[in-house]
mmCIF file of N, CA and C in Angstrom:
data_model
loop_
_atom_site.group_PDB
_atom_site.id
_atom_site.type_symbol
_atom_site.label_atom_id
_atom_site.label_comp_id
_atom_site.label_asym_id
_atom_site.label_seq_id
_atom_site.Cartn_x
_atom_site.Cartn_y
_atom_site.Cartn_z
ATOM 1 N N MET A 1 24.008 -65.125 -43.400
ATOM 2 C CA MET A 1 22.754 -65.115 -44.656
ATOM 3 C C MET A 1 22.215 -66.462 -44.358
ATOM 4 N N ALA A 2 21.078 -66.039 -44.452
ATOM 5 C CA ALA A 2 19.926 -67.317 -44.332
ATOM 6 C C ALA A 2 19.593 -68.246 -45.610
ATOM 7 N N GLU A 3 19.412 -69.336 -45.472
ATOM 8 C CA GLU A 3 19.275 -70.340 -46.544
ATOM 9 C C GLU A 3 18.187 -69.780 -47.232
ATOM 10 N N HIS A 4 18.453 -70.058 -48.879
ATOM 11 C CA HIS A 4 17.050 -69.705 -49.437
ATOM 12 C C HIS A 4 16.145 -70.905 -49.698
ATOM 13 N N TYR A 5 15.273 -71.115 -48.690
ATOM 14 C CA TYR A 5 14.328 -71.813 -48.665
ATOM 15 C C TYR A 5 13.429 -71.780 -49.505
ATOM 16 N N ASP A 6 12.742 -70.019 -49.256
ATOM 17 C CA ASP A 6 11.756 -69.626 -50.120
ATOM 18 C C ASP A 6 12.248 -69.258 -51.512
ATOM 19 N N PHE A 7 11.798 -69.813 -52.459
ATOM 20 C CA PHE A 7 12.064 -69.581 -53.890
ATOM 21 C C PHE A 7 10.674 -69.299 -54.972
ATOM 22 N N ASN A 8 11.214 -68.735 -55.997
ATOM 23 C CA ASN A 8 9.921 -68.506 -56.615
ATOM 24 C C ASN A 8 10.004 -69.810 -57.589
ATOM 25 N N PRO A 9 8.486 -70.500 -57.491
ATOM 26 C CA PRO A 9 8.456 -71.860 -58.190
ATOM 27 C C PRO A 9 8.970 -71.733 -59.593
ATOM 28 N N LYS A 10 8.248 -70.699 -60.302
ATOM 29 C CA LYS A 10 8.137 -70.632 -61.524
ATOM 30 C C LYS A 10 10.031 -70.238 -62.267
ATOM 31 N N ASP A 11 10.699 -69.547 -61.405
ATOM 32 C CA ASP A 11 11.894 -69.269 -61.780
ATOM 33 C C ASP A 11 12.803 -70.796 -61.333
ATOM 34 N N PHE A 12 12.409 -71.700 -60.363
ATOM 35 C CA PHE A 12 12.967 -72.565 -60.233
ATOM 36 C C PHE A 12 12.977 -73.564 -61.352
ATOM 37 N N GLU A 13 11.419 -73.497 -62.154
ATOM 38 C CA GLU A 13 11.226 -74.348 -63.295
ATOM 39 C C GLU A 13 12.109 -73.934 -64.241
ATOM 40 N N ILE A 14 12.539 -72.720 -64.441
ATOM 41 C CA ILE A 14 12.901 -72.504 -65.653
ATOM 42 C C ILE A 14 14.622 -72.910 -65.303
ATOM 43 N N PHE A 15 15.029 -72.591 -64.383
ATOM 44 C CA PHE A 15 16.686 -73.386 -63.953
ATOM 45 C C PHE A 15 16.541 -74.567 -64.096
ATOM 46 N N LYS A 16 15.778 -75.530 -63.466
ATOM 47 C CA LYS A 16 15.535 -76.934 -64.146
ATOM 48 C C LYS A 16 15.605 -76.921 -65.678
ATOM 49 N N SER A 17 14.573 -76.320 -66.183
ATOM 50 C CA SER A 17 14.584 -76.570 -67.686
ATOM 51 C C SER A 17 16.125 -76.233 -68.455
ATOM 52 N N ASN A 18 16.298 -75.019 -67.697
ATOM 53 C CA ASN A 18 17.636 -74.853 -68.456
ATOM 54 C C ASN A 18 18.837 -75.952 -67.942
ATOM 55 N N THR A 19 18.888 -76.148 -66.986
ATOM 56 C CA THR A 19 19.875 -77.609 -66.835
ATOM 57 C C THR A 19 19.455 -78.666 -67.537
ATOM 58 N N CYS A 20 18.285 -79.018 -67.912
ATOM 59 C CA CYS A 20 18.098 -80.270 -68.343
ATOM 60 C C CYS A 20 18.438 -80.122 -70.154
ATOM 61 N N HIS A 21 18.254 -78.739 -70.614
ATOM 62 C CA HIS A 21 18.371 -78.789 -72.103
ATOM 63 C C HIS A 21 20.065 -78.715 -72.045
ATOM 64 N N THR A 22 20.762 -78.123 -70.632
ATOM 65 C CA THR A 22 22.377 -78.272 -71.133
ATOM 66 C C THR A 22 22.797 -79.668 -70.975
ATOM 67 N N VAL A 23 21.970 -80.352 -70.351
ATOM 68 C CA VAL A 23 22.688 -81.839 -70.283
ATOM 69 C C VAL A 23 22.214 -82.479 -71.780
ATOM 70 N N LYS A 24 20.990 -82.051 -72.404
ATOM 71 C CA LYS A 24 20.580 -82.623 -73.612
ATOM 72 C C LYS A 24 21.553 -81.894 -74.825
ATOM 73 N N ARG A 25 22.304 -80.548 -74.639
ATOM 74 C CA ARG A 25 23.333 -80.211 -75.388
ATOM 75 C C ARG A 25 24.480 -80.618 -75.414
ATOM 76 N N LEU A 26 25.163 -80.783 -74.080
ATOM 77 C CA LEU A 26 26.463 -81.344 -73.646
ATOM 78 C C LEU A 26 26.590 -82.857 -73.788
ATOM 79 N N GLY A 27 25.472 -83.496 -73.430
ATOM 80 C CA GLY A 27 25.649 -84.748 -73.253
ATOM 81 C C GLY A 27 25.771 -85.027 -71.664
ATOM 82 N N ASN A 28 25.762 -86.493 -71.354
ATOM 83 C CA ASN A 28 25.684 -86.783 -69.730
ATOM 84 C C ASN A 28 27.365 -86.157 -69.338
ATOM 85 N N LYS A 29 28.448 -87.313 -69.682
ATOM 86 C CA LYS A 29 29.570 -86.471 -69.659
ATOM 87 C C LYS A 29 30.093 -85.248 -69.761
ATOM 88 N N GLY A 30 29.603 -84.515 -70.609
ATOM 89 C CA GLY A 30 29.884 -82.969 -70.876
ATOM 90 C C GLY A 30 29.389 -82.377 -69.873
ATOM 91 N N PHE A 31 28.065 -82.408 -69.298
ATOM 92 C CA PHE A 31 27.644 -81.668 -68.534
ATOM 93 C C PHE A 31 28.241 -82.143 -66.928
ATOM 94 N N ILE A 32 28.612 -83.195 -66.846
ATOM 95 C CA ILE A 32 29.064 -83.418 -65.392
ATOM 96 C C ILE A 32 30.293 -82.714 -65.454
ATOM 97 N N ASP A 33 31.232 -82.757 -66.418
ATOM 98 C CA ASP A 33 32.643 -81.914 -66.571
ATOM 99 C C ASP A 33 32.293 -80.517 -66.435
ATOM 100 N N GLU A 34 31.350 -79.972 -67.228
ATOM 101 C CA GLU A 34 31.286 -78.442 -66.959
ATOM 102 C C GLU A 34 30.386 -78.034 -65.607
ATOM 103 N N ILE A 35 29.579 -78.637 -65.005
ATOM 104 C CA ILE A 35 29.392 -78.820 -63.392
ATOM 105 C C ILE A 35 30.556 -78.599 -62.404
ATOM 106 N N VAL A 36 31.337 -79.764 -62.793
ATOM 107 C CA VAL A 36 32.552 -79.695 -61.631
ATOM 108 C C VAL A 36 33.656 -78.877 -62.114
ATOM 109 N N ASN A 37 34.127 -78.568 -63.183
ATOM 110 C CA ASN A 37 35.136 -77.857 -63.958
ATOM 111 C C ASN A 37 34.642 -76.157 -63.342
ATOM 112 N N LYS A 38 33.682 -75.872 -63.411
ATOM 113 C CA LYS A 38 33.039 -74.321 -63.479
ATOM 114 C C LYS A 38 32.710 -74.155 -62.064
ATOM 115 N N GLU A 39 32.328 -75.148 -61.176
ATOM 116 C CA GLU A 39 32.404 -75.203 -59.810
ATOM 117 C C GLU A 39 31.145 -74.558 -59.275
ATOM 118 N N TYR A 40 29.783 -74.767 -60.077
ATOM 119 C CA TYR A 40 28.429 -74.355 -60.218
ATOM 120 C C TYR A 40 28.012 -74.679 -58.803
ATOM 121 N N ILE A 41 28.036 -76.234 -58.342
ATOM 122 C CA ILE A 41 27.599 -76.466 -56.802
ATOM 123 C C ILE A 41 27.804 -75.845 -55.991
ATOM 124 N N GLU A 42 29.457 -75.238 -55.830
ATOM 125 C CA GLU A 42 30.070 -74.826 -54.965
ATOM 126 C C GLU A 42 29.284 -73.102 -54.874
ATOM 127 N N ILE A 43 29.135 -72.660 -56.077
ATOM 128 C CA ILE A 43 29.061 -71.178 -55.829
ATOM 129 C C ILE A 43 27.394 -71.052 -55.476
ATOM 130 N N TYR A 44 26.429 -71.889 -55.897
ATOM 131 C CA TYR A 44 25.020 -72.173 -55.324
ATOM 132 C C TYR A 44 25.386 -72.123 -53.964
ATOM 133 N N TRP A 45 26.122 -73.538 -53.561
ATOM 134 C CA TRP A 45 25.920 -74.002 -52.004
ATOM 135 C C TRP A 45 26.562 -72.636 -51.128
ATOM 136 N N ASN A 46 27.501 -71.837 -51.533
ATOM 137 C CA ASN A 46 28.169 -70.959 -50.808
ATOM 138 C C ASN A 46 27.595 -69.448 -50.864
ATOM 139 N N ASN A 47 26.729 -69.462 -51.867
ATOM 140 C CA ASN A 47 25.743 -68.282 -51.915
ATOM 141 C C ASN A 47 24.132 -68.842 -51.347
ATOM 142 N N LYS A 48 24.466 -69.760 -50.567
ATOM 143 C CA LYS A 48 23.174 -70.195 -49.807
ATOM 144 C C LYS A 48 22.017 -70.911 -50.463
ATOM 145 N N ASN A 49 22.220 -70.787 -51.760
ATOM 146 C CA ASN A 49 20.859 -71.646 -52.366
ATOM 147 C C ASN A 49 21.332 -72.878 -52.521
ATOM 148 N N ARG A 50 20.667 -73.311 -51.674
ATOM 149 C CA ARG A 50 20.731 -75.212 -51.493
ATOM 150 C C ARG A 50 20.174 -75.599 -52.409
ATOM 151 N N LEU A 51 18.834 -75.123 -52.467
ATOM 152 C CA LEU A 51 17.913 -75.580 -53.750
ATOM 153 C C LEU A 51 18.513 -75.872 -55.155
ATOM 154 N N CYS A 52 19.149 -75.067 -55.511
ATOM 155 C CA CYS A 52 19.813 -75.164 -56.870
ATOM 156 C C CYS A 52 21.181 -76.020 -56.619
ATOM 157 N N ALA A 53 21.905 -75.939 -55.504
ATOM 158 C CA ALA A 53 22.922 -76.374 -55.565
ATOM 159 C C ALA A 53 22.579 -78.010 -55.342
ATOM 160 N N CYS A 54 21.596 -78.498 -54.726
ATOM 161 C CA CYS A 54 20.848 -79.830 -54.571
ATOM 162 C C CYS A 54 20.698 -80.272 -55.894
ATOM 163 N N TYR A 55 19.812 -79.359 -56.786
ATOM 164 C CA TYR A 55 19.656 -80.027 -58.045
ATOM 165 C C TYR A 55 20.450 -80.570 -58.965
ATOM 166 N N LEU A 56 21.399 -79.300 -58.949
ATOM 167 C CA LEU A 56 23.009 -79.784 -59.579
ATOM 168 C C LEU A 56 23.472 -80.918 -59.023
ATOM 169 N N LEU A 57 23.742 -81.303 -57.794
ATOM 170 C CA LEU A 57 24.389 -82.305 -57.112
ATOM 171 C C LEU A 57 23.458 -83.397 -57.503
ATOM 172 N N ALA A 58 22.268 -83.661 -57.321
ATOM 173 C CA ALA A 58 21.588 -84.960 -57.745
ATOM 174 C C ALA A 58 21.735 -85.136 -59.378
ATOM 175 N N MET A 59 21.608 -84.178 -60.100
ATOM 176 C CA MET A 59 22.015 -84.125 -61.878
ATOM 177 C C MET A 59 23.093 -85.178 -61.675
ATOM 178 N N ILE A 60 24.211 -84.480 -61.407
ATOM 179 C CA ILE A 60 25.449 -85.019 -61.701
ATOM 180 C C ILE A 60 25.741 -86.545 -61.035
ATOM 181 N N ASP A 61 24.924 -86.621 -59.754
ATOM 182 C CA ASP A 61 25.059 -87.784 -59.347
ATOM 183 C C ASP A 61 24.206 -89.061 -60.009
ATOM 184 N N TYR A 62 23.187 -88.339 -60.584
ATOM 185 C CA TYR A 62 22.357 -89.622 -61.482
ATOM 186 C C TYR A 62 23.123 -89.973 -62.623
ATOM 187 N N LEU A 63 23.617 -88.588 -63.403
ATOM 188 C CA LEU A 63 24.328 -89.277 -64.692
ATOM 189 C C LEU A 63 25.737 -89.959 -64.321
ATOM 190 N N CYS A 64 26.076 -89.707 -63.164
ATOM 191 C CA CYS A 64 27.263 -90.704 -63.073
ATOM 192 C C CYS A 64 26.979 -92.101 -63.101
ATOM 193 N N ARG A 65 25.611 -92.177 -62.248
ATOM 194 C CA ARG A 65 25.306 -93.400 -61.961
ATOM 195 C C ARG A 65 24.689 -94.216 -63.495
ATOM 196 N N LEU A 66 24.008 -93.290 -64.422
ATOM 197 C CA LEU A 66 23.958 -93.548 -65.804
ATOM 198 C C LEU A 66 25.261 -94.210 -66.784
ATOM 199 N N GLU A 67 25.851 -93.194 -66.454
ATOM 200 C CA GLU A 67 27.422 -93.465 -67.125
ATOM 201 C C GLU A 67 28.376 -94.585 -66.291
ATOM 202 N N ASN A 68 27.907 -94.988 -65.729
ATOM 203 C CA ASN A 68 29.109 -95.975 -64.633
ATOM 204 C C ASN A 68 30.230 -95.279 -63.922
ATOM 205 N N LEU A 69 29.984 -94.082 -63.773
ATOM 206 C CA LEU A 69 30.988 -93.367 -63.123
ATOM 207 C C LEU A 69 31.095 -93.388 -61.537
ATOM 208 N N PRO A 70 32.018 -93.201 -61.088
ATOM 209 C CA PRO A 70 32.253 -93.102 -59.493
ATOM 210 C C PRO A 70 31.535 -91.716 -59.256
ATOM 211 N N LEU A 71 30.945 -91.347 -58.080
ATOM 212 C CA LEU A 71 30.552 -90.217 -57.583
ATOM 213 C C LEU A 71 31.841 -89.574 -57.356
ATOM 214 N N ILE A 72 31.361 -88.394 -57.353
ATOM 215 C CA ILE A 72 32.618 -87.252 -57.278
ATOM 216 C C ILE A 72 32.783 -87.017 -55.896
ATOM 217 N N GLU A 73 33.891 -87.130 -55.243
ATOM 218 C CA GLU A 73 34.031 -86.951 -53.642
ATOM 219 C C GLU A 73 34.009 -86.048 -53.230
ATOM 220 N N LYS A 74 34.443 -84.927 -53.860
ATOM 221 C CA LYS A 74 34.761 -83.546 -53.221
ATOM 222 C C LYS A 74 33.121 -82.875 -52.973
ATOM 223 N N PHE A 75 32.048 -83.638 -53.402
ATOM 224 C CA PHE A 75 30.801 -83.398 -52.739
ATOM 225 C C PHE A 75 30.229 -84.047 -52.017
ATOM 226 N N ASP A 76 30.785 -84.962 -51.264
ATOM 227 C CA ASP A 76 30.391 -85.785 -50.363
ATOM 228 C C ASP A 76 29.793 -85.060 -49.034
ATOM 229 N N CYS A 77 30.676 -84.162 -48.862
ATOM 230 C CA CYS A 77 30.231 -83.241 -47.544
ATOM 231 C C CYS A 77 29.170 -82.488 -47.778
ATOM 232 N N ILE A 78 28.193 -82.307 -48.896
ATOM 233 C CA ILE A 78 27.102 -82.073 -48.739
ATOM 234 C C ILE A 78 25.846 -82.959 -49.816
ATOM 235 N N ARG A 79 26.250 -84.119 -49.532
ATOM 236 C CA ARG A 79 25.295 -85.248 -50.529
ATOM 237 C C ARG A 79 24.427 -85.579 -49.558
ATOM 238 N N GLY A 80 24.760 -85.409 -48.429
ATOM 239 C CA GLY A 80 23.854 -85.790 -47.203
ATOM 240 C C GLY A 80 22.562 -84.899 -47.049
ATOM 241 N N TYR A 81 22.762 -83.640 -47.242
ATOM 242 C CA TYR A 81 21.844 -82.475 -47.413
ATOM 243 C C TYR A 81 20.336 -82.729 -48.073
ATOM 244 N N ARG A 82 19.309 -82.372 -46.828
ATOM 245 C CA ARG A 82 18.009 -82.702 -47.366
ATOM 246 C C ARG A 82 17.273 -81.549 -47.239
ATOM 247 N N LEU A 83 16.859 -80.830 -48.528
ATOM 248 C CA LEU A 83 15.614 -79.413 -48.409
ATOM 249 C C LEU A 83 14.827 -79.797 -47.084
ATOM 250 N N PRO A 84 14.149 -78.556 -46.388
ATOM 251 C CA PRO A 84 13.386 -78.828 -45.477
ATOM 252 C C PRO A 84 12.271 -79.416 -45.631
ATOM 253 N N LYS A 85 11.900 -79.212 -46.632
ATOM 254 C CA LYS A 85 10.388 -79.746 -47.382
ATOM 255 C C LYS A 85 10.550 -80.125 -48.736
ATOM 256 N N LEU A 86 9.622 -81.562 -48.860
ATOM 257 C CA LEU A 86 9.619 -81.888 -50.604
ATOM 258 C C LEU A 86 9.619 -80.752 -51.849
ATOM 259 N N VAL A 87 10.126 -80.774 -52.774
ATOM 260 C CA VAL A 87 9.857 -79.603 -53.496
ATOM 261 C C VAL A 87 9.647 -80.478 -54.795
ATOM 262 N N TYR A 88 8.293 -80.287 -55.239
ATOM 263 C CA TYR A 88 7.337 -81.071 -56.538
ATOM 264 C C TYR A 88 7.815 -79.994 -57.771
ATOM 265 N N PRO A 89 7.356 -80.599 -58.842
ATOM 266 C CA PRO A 89 7.178 -79.978 -59.638
ATOM 267 C C PRO A 89 6.113 -78.759 -59.644
ATOM 268 N N TYR A 90 6.636 -77.611 -59.874
ATOM 269 C CA TYR A 90 5.345 -76.509 -60.150
ATOM 270 C C TYR A 90 4.140 -76.902 -60.709
ATOM 271 N N SER A 91 3.822 -77.489 -61.731
ATOM 272 C CA SER A 91 2.744 -77.928 -62.393
ATOM 273 C C SER A 91 1.768 -78.800 -61.676
ATOM 274 N N PHE A 92 2.764 -79.626 -60.677
ATOM 275 C CA PHE A 92 1.528 -80.522 -59.837
ATOM 276 C C PHE A 92 0.644 -79.886 -58.890
ATOM 277 N N ASN A 93 -0.570 -80.443 -58.938
ATOM 278 C CA ASN A 93 -1.621 -79.841 -58.083
ATOM 279 C C ASN A 93 -1.591 -81.037 -57.118
ATOM 280 N N PHE A 94 -1.286 -81.143 -55.970
ATOM 281 C CA PHE A 94 -1.564 -82.531 -55.002
ATOM 282 C C PHE A 94 -2.846 -82.278 -54.119
ATOM 283 N N ILE A 95 -3.266 -81.114 -54.358
ATOM 284 C CA ILE A 95 -4.434 -80.741 -53.046
ATOM 285 C C ILE A 95 -5.660 -81.946 -53.413
ATOM 286 N N ASN A 96 -5.453 -82.743 -52.480
ATOM 287 C CA ASN A 96 -6.787 -83.826 -52.507
ATOM 288 C C ASN A 96 -6.579 -84.580 -53.330
ATOM 289 N N ASN A 97 -5.426 -85.074 -54.190
ATOM 290 C CA ASN A 97 -5.299 -86.079 -54.716
ATOM 291 C C ASN A 97 -3.896 -86.913 -54.379
ATOM 292 N N GLU A 98 -3.918 -87.912 -53.700
ATOM 293 C CA GLU A 98 -3.148 -88.538 -52.866
ATOM 294 C C GLU A 98 -2.762 -89.795 -53.939
ATOM 295 N N GLU A 99 -3.425 -90.072 -55.080
ATOM 296 C CA GLU A 99 -2.858 -90.720 -56.142
ATOM 297 C C GLU A 99 -2.068 -90.395 -56.995
ATOM 298 N N LEU A 100 -1.976 -88.890 -57.151
ATOM 299 C CA LEU A 100 -0.941 -88.302 -57.954
ATOM 300 C C LEU A 100 0.455 -88.134 -57.256
ATOM 301 N N LEU A 101 -0.005 -87.606 -55.952
ATOM 302 C CA LEU A 101 1.232 -87.625 -54.966
ATOM 303 C C LEU A 101 2.095 -89.249 -55.214
ATOM 304 N N ASP A 102 1.348 -89.997 -54.944
ATOM 305 C CA ASP A 102 1.941 -91.578 -54.805
ATOM 306 C C ASP A 102 2.409 -91.705 -55.889
ATOM 307 N N SER A 103 1.844 -91.479 -57.334
ATOM 308 C CA SER A 103 2.482 -92.045 -58.177
ATOM 309 C C SER A 103 3.870 -90.758 -58.952
ATOM 310 N N ALA A 104 3.730 -89.474 -58.364
ATOM 311 C CA ALA A 104 5.058 -88.902 -58.489
ATOM 312 C C ALA A 104 6.384 -89.306 -57.757
ATOM 313 N N LEU A 105 6.024 -89.945 -55.999
ATOM 314 C CA LEU A 105 6.772 -90.218 -55.445
ATOM 315 C C LEU A 105 7.336 -91.704 -55.908
ATOM 316 N N ALA A 106 6.697 -92.660 -56.290
ATOM 317 C CA ALA A 106 6.869 -93.548 -56.969
ATOM 318 C C ALA A 106 8.055 -93.771 -58.019
ATOM 319 N N LYS A 107 7.864 -92.499 -59.067
ATOM 320 C CA LYS A 107 8.415 -92.389 -60.112
ATOM 321 C C LYS A 107 9.782 -91.327 -59.891
ATOM 322 N N ALA A 108 10.043 -91.208 -58.795
ATOM 323 C CA ALA A 108 11.290 -90.264 -58.351
ATOM 324 C C ALA A 108 12.284 -90.625 -58.565
ATOM 325 N N ILE A 109 13.330 -89.857 -59.141
ATOM 326 C CA ILE A 109 14.725 -90.593 -59.210
ATOM 327 C C ILE A 109 15.347 -90.527 -57.652
ATOM 328 N N PRO A 110 15.942 -91.369 -57.656
ATOM 329 C CA PRO A 110 16.572 -91.439 -55.948
ATOM 330 C C PRO A 110 17.739 -90.309 -55.694
ATOM 331 N N GLU A 111 18.593 -90.019 -56.925
ATOM 332 C CA GLU A 111 19.598 -89.024 -56.289
ATOM 333 C C GLU A 111 18.899 -87.767 -56.151
ATOM 334 N N PHE A 112 18.012 -87.407 -56.743
ATOM 335 C CA PHE A 112 16.956 -86.275 -56.614
ATOM 336 C C PHE A 112 16.291 -86.372 -55.045
ATOM 337 N N TYR A 113 15.519 -87.411 -55.050
ATOM 338 C CA TYR A 113 14.765 -87.489 -53.763
ATOM 339 C C TYR A 113 15.806 -87.629 -52.443
ATOM 340 N N ARG A 114 16.776 -88.030 -52.532
ATOM 341 C CA ARG A 114 17.782 -88.075 -51.585
ATOM 342 C C ARG A 114 17.743 -86.655 -50.863
ATOM 343 N N HIS A 115 17.680 -85.530 -51.884
ATOM 344 C CA HIS A 115 17.841 -84.233 -51.294
ATOM 345 C C HIS A 115 16.435 -83.613 -51.059
ATOM 346 N N GLY A 116 15.353 -84.133 -51.328
ATOM 347 C CA GLY A 116 14.080 -83.565 -51.114
ATOM 348 C C GLY A 116 13.428 -83.376 -52.406
ATOM 349 N N LEU A 117 13.875 -83.865 -53.527
ATOM 350 C CA LEU A 117 13.311 -82.993 -54.596
ATOM 351 C C LEU A 117 12.673 -84.000 -55.650
ATOM 352 N N VAL A 118 11.372 -83.930 -56.031
ATOM 353 C CA VAL A 118 10.853 -84.953 -56.744
ATOM 354 C C VAL A 118 10.586 -84.592 -58.228
ATOM 355 N N VAL A 119 11.873 -85.547 -58.758
ATOM 356 C CA VAL A 119 12.031 -85.417 -60.136
ATOM 357 C C VAL A 119 11.833 -86.755 -60.964
ATOM 358 N N GLY A 120 10.943 -86.598 -61.908
ATOM 359 C CA GLY A 120 10.877 -88.112 -62.367
ATOM 360 C C GLY A 120 11.489 -88.372 -63.791
ATOM 361 N N ASP A 121 11.673 -87.098 -64.554
ATOM 362 C CA ASP A 121 12.332 -87.130 -65.860
ATOM 363 C C ASP A 121 13.257 -86.211 -66.577
ATOM 364 N N ILE A 122 14.227 -86.307 -66.464
ATOM 365 C CA ILE A 122 15.072 -85.287 -67.027
ATOM 366 C C ILE A 122 15.430 -84.899 -68.597
ATOM 367 N N PHE A 123 15.017 -86.121 -69.029
ATOM 368 C CA PHE A 123 15.221 -86.308 -70.640
ATOM 369 C C PHE A 123 14.218 -85.731 -71.531
ATOM 370 N N ASN A 124 12.931 -85.571 -71.223
ATOM 371 C CA ASN A 124 11.686 -85.434 -71.496
ATOM 372 C C ASN A 124 11.828 -83.710 -71.794
ATOM 373 N N VAL A 125 12.652 -83.265 -72.727
ATOM 374 C CA VAL A 125 12.744 -81.605 -72.696
ATOM 375 C C VAL A 125 12.449 -81.491 -74.449
ATOM 376 N N TYR A 126 12.161 -80.359 -74.571
ATOM 377 C CA TYR A 126 11.995 -79.668 -75.851
ATOM 378 C C TYR A 126 12.640 -78.626 -76.250
#
C-alpha cells in the first residue's frame, strides 16, 4: 500500500480544525490521553496516512512540552519521520511572496516543523 502523500488540502484543513477544537474541548492533558489511549496515531500510521499521523504526533509532543510532560516513548520509532515536502496551511499563497514564506517558517512550531508541517498556532480556533 502506498503512503498517502497526495491529499486533499481542504480535507486536511478540516482534520486540523477538528483536532484543534478537540484540544480546546478536552484540554491539553485530556487530548494527549485521548490520542494515546485510542491509538489514533498508530491507526493513521498503519493505514499509511503519514500526514495525519505526523500531525497528531506533533500535536501531542507540543502539548507535552507545554505541560512539562515527558515525550511518550512508544512513538520514538516514528518521531523522526519527515513528510517528503513541506505542508503549509491551505489558505497560504506563497507564489512570489518570499516574505510570507519566511514569516510562516519563523513562526512554525518546532514539533510540527520536525515532520514537515508548517503550523504556527493551534489555539486560535473558533
